[in-house]
Amino acid sequence: MIRINRETDYATAILGIMAEEPEACFSATGLAERRGLPGPVVSKILKQLARGGLLHSQRGAKGGYSLARDADAISIAEVIMAMEGPIALTDCIEGGGDACQFHAHCALSSNWSRINDAIYRALQDVSIKEMSAPLADDHQGLRDMGRHVRESLDVAGGRVMAFRSDHG
Amino acid sequence: MIRINRETDYATAILGIMAEEPEACFSATGLAERRGLPGPVVSKILKQLARGGLLHSQRGAKGGYSLARDADAISIAEVIMAMEGPIALTDCIEGGGDACQFHAHCALSSNWSRINDAIYRALQDVSIKEMSAPLADDHQGLRDMGRHVRESLDVAGGRVMAFRSDHG
DNA sequence: CTTAAATGGGACCAATTTGGTACTGTTTGA
DNA sequence: TCAAACAGTACCAAATTGGTCCCATTTAAG
């Protein structure tokens, strides 16, 4: 069903907390408690994110994890890639063609590749900071944060739209 | 790794063949031979696509499957939905919020929902007819078929980009 | 110097999902 | 009547996923 796995989902939730205090240093157990998730799971996720360069880690007592970059400079695409590897809908794309057993079908991979690019950019276009923003009463926050993606979609749908001029 | 499963990939390959002769009626075994895939697998896929309303089936001798609509009116999104159910990156989206165990995280689902929409539209924007089109010498076919998606991406990226001229 | 708190890196396991097969029934044209 | 073809479903092996556990290493604090 084209979905990210649960750990990646947890990862965005955890990063959402961290994005609220970008300078702070968080321990795995502390984050686990705040999210109501099992400690070992959170720990595993944080290690993976650190390996992917999204988090900086400090070992030892009083150690923990902190964002390696600004919260709005870490995209969902990066989170997914850190947790699950390259974003690729089909083996053809990731394997570079070798993974595809039949030539005729490989001709199709160009299109898969395009679709893949579209998905990648949609994911690249939302930061963890935007993901963590709570719902405002007038929902304006959400309107703004999703605008970029929505506008791109409006074009895809063949409708007229305005270019964005801020945040990004 | 955010990917469609193999059967769905096969489905697009099979529909690619059918899109070349939109009026023809194909048997499961015939299609299996043309693609070099196991007969039962192809049969299973075709049944599923028929159940999803993408194919019309004719039982009995001389029966088979034919496209239920024009090849350019069947999108990749529909193929994926027929094969794998709703397109949803997270359980939150598909379950309508009930599937999400913690409230704070649910606030994030609005954004997942937007990302999901973006992906859905990218998939909705490419038809099986476009997927099946072979590479022309001047690659014009590819240019045309990916245009909508690429334009949306160009905007999303906020920069002008050159069209790619091959499929690397 | 010792200890406790913390990350780093795996190994490991149960449960689910996926990929594929097999079988039985139903329809239908020749 | 028969064979070709779809319909449905049960089934199984392999891979993936979700989660736990363990141990080594680092480091601040007493």
PDB file of C-alpha atoms in Angstrom, chain A residues 32-129:
ATOM      1  CA  ALA A  32      10.349   7.837  24.596  1.00  0.00           C
ATOM      2  CA  GLU A  33       8.435   8.942  27.658  1.00  0.00           C
ATOM      3  CA  ARG A  34       7.183  12.098  26.014  1.00  0.00           C
ATOM      4  CA  ARG A  35       5.827  10.138  23.078  1.00  0.00           C
ATOM      5  CA  GLY A  36       4.686   7.102  24.990  1.00  0.00           C
ATOM      6  CA  LEU A  37       6.843   4.844  22.861  1.00  0.00           C
ATOM      7  CA  PRO A  38       9.044   1.943  23.972  1.00  0.00           C
ATOM      8  CA  GLY A  39      12.511   3.110  24.961  1.00  0.00           C
ATOM      9  CA  PRO A  40      14.495   0.631  22.863  1.00  0.00           C
ATOM     10  CA  VAL A  41      12.517   1.555  19.774  1.00  0.00           C
ATOM     11  CA  VAL A  42      13.159   5.234  20.203  1.00  0.00           C
ATOM     12  CA  SER A  43      16.796   4.541  20.865  1.00  0.00           C
ATOM     13  CA  LYS A  44      17.106   2.504  17.700  1.00  0.00           C
ATOM     14  CA  ILE A  45      15.485   5.254  15.680  1.00  0.00           C
ATOM     15  CA  LEU A  46      17.704   7.974  17.112  1.00  0.00           C
ATOM     16  CA  LYS A  47      20.817   5.953  16.351  1.00  0.00           C
ATOM     17  CA  GLN A  48      19.686   5.557  12.801  1.00  0.00           C
ATOM     18  CA  LEU A  49      18.946   9.250  12.415  1.00  0.00           C
ATOM     19  CA  ALA A  50      22.356  10.087  13.854  1.00  0.00           C
ATOM     20  CA  ARG A  51      24.001   7.700  11.421  1.00  0.00           C
ATOM     21  CA  GLY A  52      22.173   9.486   8.645  1.00  0.00           C
ATOM     22  CA  GLY A  53      23.609  12.806   9.765  1.00  0.00           C
ATOM     23  CA  LEU A  54      20.300  14.334  10.791  1.00  0.00           C
ATOM     24  CA  LEU A  55      21.142  14.332  14.473  1.00  0.00           C
ATOM     25  CA  HIS A  56      24.267  15.059  16.394  1.00  0.00           C
ATOM     26  CA  SER A  57      24.917  12.696  19.272  1.00  0.00           C
ATOM     27  CA  GLN A  58      26.778  13.243  22.514  1.00  0.00           C
ATOM     28  CA  ARG A  59      27.860  10.131  24.331  1.00  0.00           C
ATOM     29  CA  GLY A  60      28.316   9.661  28.038  1.00  0.00           C
ATOM     30  CA  ALA A  61      26.413  10.935  31.033  1.00  0.00           C
ATOM     31  CA  LYS A  62      24.361  14.056  30.287  1.00  0.00           C
ATOM     32  CA  GLY A  63      24.680  13.103  26.669  1.00  0.00           C
ATOM     33  CA  GLY A  64      21.875  12.801  24.164  1.00  0.00           C
ATOM     34  CA  TYR A  65      20.790  13.854  20.722  1.00  0.00           C
ATOM     35  CA  SER A  66      20.302  17.249  19.137  1.00  0.00           C
ATOM     36  CA  LEU A  67      19.369  18.420  15.665  1.00  0.00           C
ATOM     37  CA  ALA A  68      22.349  18.547  13.341  1.00  0.00           C
ATOM     38  CA  ARG A  69      20.752  21.388  11.386  1.00  0.00           C
ATOM     39  CA  ASP A  70      17.941  23.898  11.631  1.00  0.00           C
ATOM     40  CA  ALA A  71      14.563  22.272  11.932  1.00  0.00           C
ATOM     41  CA  ASP A  72      13.421  23.803   8.685  1.00  0.00           C
ATOM     42  CA  ALA A  73      16.486  22.475   6.887  1.00  0.00           C
ATOM     43  CA  ILE A  74      15.604  18.854   7.572  1.00  0.00           C
ATOM     44  CA  SER A  75      13.033  17.515   5.146  1.00  0.00           C
ATOM     45  CA  ILE A  76      10.753  14.536   5.405  1.00  0.00           C
ATOM     46  CA  ALA A  77      12.569  13.102   2.420  1.00  0.00           C
ATOM     47  CA  GLU A  78      15.801  13.094   4.396  1.00  0.00           C
ATOM     48  CA  VAL A  79      14.133  11.438   7.338  1.00  0.00           C
ATOM     49  CA  ILE A  80      12.767   8.701   5.139  1.00  0.00           C
ATOM     50  CA  MET A  81      16.097   8.188   3.433  1.00  0.00           C
ATOM     51  CA  ALA A  82      17.919   8.023   6.749  1.00  0.00           C
ATOM     52  CA  MET A  83      15.484   5.452   8.048  1.00  0.00           C
ATOM     53  CA  GLU A  84      14.753   3.388   4.971  1.00  0.00           C
ATOM     54  CA  GLY A  85      17.399   4.061   2.372  1.00  0.00           C
ATOM     55  CA  PRO A  86      16.844   5.495  -1.097  1.00  0.00           C
ATOM     56  CA  ILE A  87      13.340   6.544  -2.043  1.00  0.00           C
ATOM     57  CA  ALA A  88      12.454   4.258  -4.928  1.00  0.00           C
ATOM     58  CA  LEU A  89       9.076   2.916  -5.893  1.00  0.00           C
ATOM     59  CA  THR A  90      10.482   0.069  -7.945  1.00  0.00           C
ATOM     60  CA  ASP A  91      13.567  -2.119  -7.921  1.00  0.00           C
ATOM     61  CA  CYS A  92      14.343  -0.911 -11.418  1.00  0.00           C
ATOM     62  CA  ILE A  93      15.047   2.540 -10.096  1.00  0.00           C
ATOM     63  CA  GLU A  94      17.127   1.615  -7.121  1.00  0.00           C
ATOM     64  CA  GLY A  95      19.030  -1.160  -8.872  1.00  0.00           C
ATOM     65  CA  GLY A  96      19.848   1.073 -11.800  1.00  0.00           C
ATOM     66  CA  GLY A  97      18.328  -1.316 -14.327  1.00  0.00           C
ATOM     67  CA  ASP A  98      20.265  -4.394 -13.313  1.00  0.00           C
ATOM     68  CA  ALA A  99      17.510  -5.374 -10.971  1.00  0.00           C
ATOM     69  CA  CYS A 100      15.055  -5.536 -13.839  1.00  0.00           C
ATOM     70  CA  GLN A 101      14.763  -8.927 -15.422  1.00  0.00           C
ATOM     71  CA  PHE A 102      13.163  -8.077 -18.710  1.00  0.00           C
ATOM     72  CA  HIS A 103      14.290  -5.470 -21.150  1.00  0.00           C
ATOM     73  CA  ALA A 104      10.961  -4.408 -22.524  1.00  0.00           C
ATOM     74  CA  HIS A 105       9.803  -3.495 -19.081  1.00  0.00           C
ATOM     75  CA  CYS A 106      12.948  -1.516 -18.416  1.00  0.00           C
ATOM     76  CA  ALA A 107      11.815   0.920 -21.070  1.00  0.00           C
ATOM     77  CA  LEU A 108       9.064   1.802 -18.654  1.00  0.00           C
ATOM     78  CA  SER A 109      11.448   2.669 -15.900  1.00  0.00           C
ATOM     79  CA  SER A 110      11.946   6.141 -17.263  1.00  0.00           C
ATOM     80  CA  ASN A 111       8.426   6.878 -16.290  1.00  0.00           C
ATOM     81  CA  TRP A 112       8.734   5.274 -12.943  1.00  0.00           C
ATOM     82  CA  SER A 113      11.742   7.425 -12.494  1.00  0.00           C
ATOM     83  CA  ARG A 114       9.727  10.541 -13.201  1.00  0.00           C
ATOM     84  CA  ILE A 115       6.987   9.542 -10.844  1.00  0.00           C
ATOM     85  CA  ASN A 116       9.639   8.820  -8.319  1.00  0.00           C
ATOM     86  CA  ASP A 117      11.139  12.240  -8.746  1.00  0.00           C
ATOM     87  CA  ALA A 118       7.759  13.816  -8.182  1.00  0.00           C
ATOM     88  CA  ILE A 119       7.306  11.941  -4.962  1.00  0.00           C
ATOM     89  CA  TYR A 120      10.796  12.731  -3.834  1.00  0.00           C
ATOM     90  CA  ARG A 121      10.298  16.421  -4.298  1.00  0.00           C
ATOM     91  CA  ALA A 122       6.990  16.444  -2.541  1.00  0.00           C
ATOM     92  CA  LEU A 123       8.743  14.867   0.415  1.00  0.00           C
ATOM     93  CA  GLN A 124      11.707  17.181   0.108  1.00  0.00           C
ATOM     94  CA  ASP A 125       9.349  20.081   0.239  1.00  0.00           C
ATOM     95  CA  VAL A 126       8.107  19.655   3.786  1.00  0.00           C
ATOM     96  CA  SER A 127      10.430  20.134   6.741  1.00  0.00           C
ATOM     97  CA  ILE A 128      10.150  18.594  10.167  1.00  0.00           C
ATOM     98  CA  LYS A 129       9.582  22.072  11.508  1.00  0.00           C
TER      99      LYS A 129
END
